[in-house]
XYZ file of C-alpha atoms in Angstrom:
318
model
C -22.023 32.402 12.324
C -19.351 30.057 11.034
C -16.786 31.075 13.632
C -19.315 31.164 16.443
C -20.494 27.678 15.615
C -16.979 26.366 15.090
C -16.157 26.738 18.773
C -18.929 24.367 19.778
C -18.672 20.925 18.224
C -15.195 20.155 19.510
C -16.588 20.311 23.029
C -18.395 17.046 22.499
C -16.596 14.662 20.364
C -16.321 14.689 23.520
C -13.891 9.969 30.071
C -12.844 -2.623 38.055
C -15.061 -5.133 38.410
C -13.487 -7.974 40.468
C -14.537 -10.450 37.788
C -12.117 -8.964 35.248
C -8.971 -10.888 34.390
C -5.543 -9.208 34.574
C -5.505 -8.868 30.764
C -8.990 -7.345 30.697
C -8.005 -4.934 33.465
C -4.996 -3.695 31.450
C -7.134 -3.250 28.329
C -9.809 -1.371 30.236
C -7.383 0.932 32.043
C -5.606 1.763 28.783
C -8.875 2.402 26.974
C -10.234 4.557 29.791
C -7.047 6.630 29.681
C -7.685 7.137 25.968
C -11.237 8.279 26.722
C -9.771 10.834 29.122
C -7.307 12.109 26.539
C -10.120 12.461 24.012
C -12.171 14.451 26.500
C -9.268 16.800 27.227
C -8.610 17.319 23.546
C -12.274 18.039 22.964
C -12.594 20.580 25.743
C -9.288 22.418 25.381
C -9.637 22.889 21.625
C -12.854 24.749 21.071
C -13.164 24.498 17.314
C -14.415 21.498 15.384
C -14.522 23.117 12.041
C -11.523 21.366 10.589
C -11.303 18.016 12.084
C -11.780 13.641 17.239
C -11.391 12.564 21.130
C -12.159 13.937 22.502
C -7.935 16.799 25.426
C -4.118 15.331 23.015
C -4.348 14.335 19.542
C -7.170 16.814 19.100
C -5.767 19.523 21.336
C -2.695 19.346 19.168
C -4.851 19.922 16.139
C -4.194 16.323 15.135
C -7.763 15.283 14.710
C -8.462 17.662 11.913
C -9.905 20.714 13.608
C -8.047 23.816 12.589
C -10.101 26.918 13.380
C -8.494 29.174 15.970
C -9.363 28.070 19.497
C -12.656 29.590 20.522
C -12.703 32.165 17.757
C -15.888 34.115 18.520
C -16.898 36.402 15.694
C -20.608 36.913 16.121
C -21.769 38.312 12.778
C -25.003 40.250 12.677
C -25.759 39.101 9.147
C -24.826 35.737 7.760
C -26.385 33.649 5.030
C -27.311 30.337 6.652
C -26.316 28.374 3.568
C -22.707 29.476 4.043
C -22.386 27.292 7.131
C -21.673 23.615 6.495
C -22.900 21.821 9.629
C -21.689 18.315 8.728
C -18.117 17.069 9.058
C -16.855 13.595 8.168
C -13.234 12.786 9.035
C -10.976 9.763 8.622
C -7.622 9.585 10.399
C -4.636 7.264 10.714
C -2.094 7.901 13.493
C 0.931 6.057 14.820
C 2.172 6.441 18.399
C 4.768 5.143 20.835
C 3.990 4.731 24.542
C 6.568 3.968 27.204
C 4.005 2.277 29.465
C 1.524 0.354 27.350
C -0.173 -1.356 30.296
C -0.258 1.775 32.488
C 1.650 -0.193 35.127
C 3.083 1.136 38.372
C 6.243 -0.966 38.042
C 7.894 -2.855 35.210
C 6.738 -0.502 32.479
C 6.803 -1.889 28.929
C 6.970 0.200 25.765
C 4.997 -0.427 22.581
C 3.898 1.290 19.391
C 0.307 1.324 18.221
C -1.814 2.390 15.266
C -4.981 4.395 15.786
C -7.423 4.669 12.900
C -11.094 5.460 12.491
C -13.912 7.725 11.369
C -15.769 10.624 13.004
C -19.092 12.147 11.928
C -20.104 15.451 13.465
C -23.021 17.894 13.249
C -22.924 21.456 14.660
C -25.562 24.098 14.142
C -27.307 27.005 15.793
C -30.835 26.500 17.095
C -31.751 30.080 17.942
C -29.933 33.091 19.321
C -27.094 31.974 21.608
C -28.230 28.328 21.637
C -26.489 25.676 19.548
C -26.684 21.901 19.244
C -23.672 19.636 18.782
C -23.766 15.927 17.960
C -21.057 13.435 16.988
C -20.352 9.732 16.557
C -16.917 8.127 16.221
C -15.296 4.709 16.135
C -11.549 4.059 16.330
C -9.463 0.922 16.563
C -6.146 0.681 18.449
C -3.710 -1.984 17.219
C -0.444 -2.628 19.091
C 2.831 -3.873 17.611
C 4.017 -6.078 20.499
C 1.085 -6.603 22.817
C -1.873 -7.438 20.608
C -3.798 -8.605 23.672
C -4.238 -4.903 24.484
C -5.896 -4.067 21.153
C -9.313 -2.463 21.536
C -12.045 -0.496 19.775
C -13.486 2.708 21.185
C -16.925 3.754 19.913
C -18.485 6.965 21.175
C -21.510 9.210 20.587
C -22.187 12.666 22.055
C -25.068 15.149 22.126
C -24.830 18.592 23.741
C -26.653 21.891 24.027
C -24.463 24.992 24.315
C -25.250 28.545 25.437
C -22.872 31.337 24.418
C -22.087 34.578 26.250
C -20.256 36.485 23.484
C -19.618 39.629 25.539
C -17.690 37.514 28.050
C -16.259 35.090 25.485
C -17.694 32.312 27.616
C -19.775 29.240 26.871
C -21.779 26.859 29.026
C -22.616 23.396 27.770
C -24.586 20.401 29.030
C -24.826 17.070 27.301
C -24.999 13.297 27.188
C -22.355 10.829 26.014
C -22.184 7.088 25.475
C -19.066 5.067 24.831
C -18.241 1.394 24.400
C -14.886 -0.352 24.796
C -14.565 -3.711 23.076
C -12.032 -5.958 21.415
C -10.641 -4.598 18.164
C -12.897 -6.900 16.102
C -15.967 -5.546 17.973
C -16.973 -9.046 19.106
C -16.293 -8.910 22.849
C -17.679 -6.200 25.097
C -15.365 -4.925 27.852
C -17.156 -1.842 29.172
C -19.729 0.788 28.271
C -21.243 3.772 30.051
C -23.615 6.705 29.683
C -22.379 10.073 30.966
C -24.079 13.339 31.879
C -21.681 16.237 31.311
C -21.516 19.944 32.117
C -18.815 22.402 31.077
C -18.013 26.089 31.395
C -15.221 27.651 29.329
C -13.629 31.077 28.964
C -11.546 32.416 26.057
C -8.834 35.098 25.991
C -7.404 36.427 22.723
C -4.646 38.973 23.434
C -3.669 39.336 19.786
C -4.268 37.850 16.384
C -3.008 34.286 16.130
C -2.667 33.772 19.911
C -5.410 32.370 22.133
C -5.809 31.046 25.657
C -8.692 29.007 27.014
C -9.579 27.720 30.485
C -12.504 25.775 31.812
C -14.011 23.272 34.206
C -15.999 20.159 33.396
C -17.748 17.267 35.104
C -18.679 13.844 33.677
C -21.134 11.866 35.808
C -21.381 8.119 35.234
C -25.017 7.045 34.787
C -25.138 3.391 33.705
C -21.731 1.661 33.734
C -21.641 -1.957 32.612
C -20.068 -3.652 34.451
C -20.638 -1.348 37.430
C -17.173 -1.552 39.006
C -15.278 0.661 36.550
C -17.955 3.387 36.606
C -16.506 6.674 37.788
C -17.354 10.369 38.048
C -14.751 12.777 36.712
C -14.226 16.416 37.732
C -11.496 18.440 36.049
C -10.075 21.865 35.302
C -7.996 22.604 32.234
C -6.154 25.347 30.362
C -4.846 25.512 26.814
C -3.154 27.804 24.335
C -2.831 27.988 20.572
C -0.295 29.924 18.508
C -0.714 30.266 14.766
C 2.760 30.890 13.332
C 1.791 30.797 9.682
C -1.402 30.497 7.731
C -1.203 26.699 7.834
C 1.041 25.991 10.853
C -0.100 25.960 14.484
C 1.402 25.016 17.851
C -0.845 24.023 20.748
C -0.459 23.081 24.390
C -2.779 22.127 27.235
C -2.870 20.932 30.840
C -5.633 19.207 32.758
C -5.965 18.232 36.413
C -8.739 15.745 37.116
C -10.202 13.871 40.074
C -11.767 10.451 39.357
C -14.186 8.979 41.869
C -15.087 5.285 41.552
C -18.430 4.890 43.312
C -18.635 1.080 43.415
C -15.150 0.528 44.801
C -13.012 2.386 47.314
C -10.819 4.233 44.835
C -10.060 7.876 43.959
C -7.454 9.025 41.433
C -5.760 12.341 40.744
C -4.883 12.518 37.057
C -2.642 15.140 35.411
C -2.093 15.449 31.644
C 0.291 17.797 29.784
C 0.087 17.919 25.972
C 1.970 19.623 23.147
C 1.385 19.440 19.408
C 2.208 20.873 15.990
C -0.147 20.661 13.013
C 0.217 21.629 9.366
C -2.716 22.021 6.990
C -1.660 20.585 3.631
C -4.978 21.395 1.935
C -8.468 22.332 3.084
C -9.235 18.610 3.356
C -5.918 17.122 4.586
C -3.657 17.722 7.585
C -0.533 16.241 9.181
C 0.460 16.570 12.809
C 2.821 15.442 15.561
C 2.134 15.391 19.273
C 3.371 14.411 22.693
C 1.612 13.918 26.022
C 2.667 13.075 29.564
C 0.199 11.624 32.068
C 0.690 11.272 35.826
C -1.917 9.227 37.704
C -1.903 8.916 41.494
C -4.528 6.679 43.056
C -5.749 5.875 46.555
C -5.090 2.283 45.462
C -1.359 2.433 44.756
C -1.573 -0.434 42.250
C -3.143 2.068 39.814
C -0.377 4.686 40.063
C 1.375 5.215 36.734
C 3.281 7.633 34.503
C 2.869 7.468 30.734
C 4.603 9.248 27.850
C 2.995 9.105 24.389
C 4.511 10.556 21.193
C 3.527 10.229 17.560
C 1.701 11.745 14.626
C -0.692 11.108 11.811
C -2.708 12.050 8.745
C -6.252 13.426 8.688
C -8.755 13.782 5.873
C -12.124 15.514 6.085
C -15.164 16.476 4.040
C -17.804 19.120 4.832
C -21.329 19.649 3.650
């Protein structure tokens, strides 16, 4: 039961109005890119058991989850008390980006600190059905461009159906996220999303796993309405466990973003690599790198962005 449940929660930790100023537009675009990364990390790493957010920090094992990707051992007999459905995690990470404003031209580099807390609940309802819920809040503080600092708060709820014979899962859920200034005083954007996902696992040998899937996030109530967008994506990931405590991960996602209130469509590609080392059962260190290529029907929003960094993660289960 533990392993079967562990593949579920990471799915859901976990994705411009004309009135926005240029500074607000840069903050919003950067924050929305972070939401997308979190979603990729969440989907491509199918195990929450050891640490969010949501697609690369997480796909790299950086956000504390360390079970093998999609490990599906469906035990016939398992004492329910052995499963600890609650996870609380605190993390502090430091990154460098070569394009802090996600600009088409005149890219500027900056370093930033990401820190926050995630609370997650994963448990089986009955048979192949499981429920997954999470809430997280993280602050992003930049070294040079403090005007781009922001807070990302997110909550997720999902119902998942497992097909163990096919090593496949289908999930549907709801998400809400809010982007604000780092002190939480000024609201920039929030939205409710309806999400569906289907994912398939391959495990050719012990310690090596591959996963592929498709997902859709439908914007329900964006505020303001202009930035609201629907996202459709396909992704693939792999995980190699070299030692008991050391893992290497990689993932790729291709996504199409449709802005319904404005005439804009983006193609977004993300490649991610990461290495994580479990120091103890409650602490982990990791390094990661990601490369994003965004091509928009509005050329102003074209950009390339390289992010590298690492961090520390601490978690408690009960």
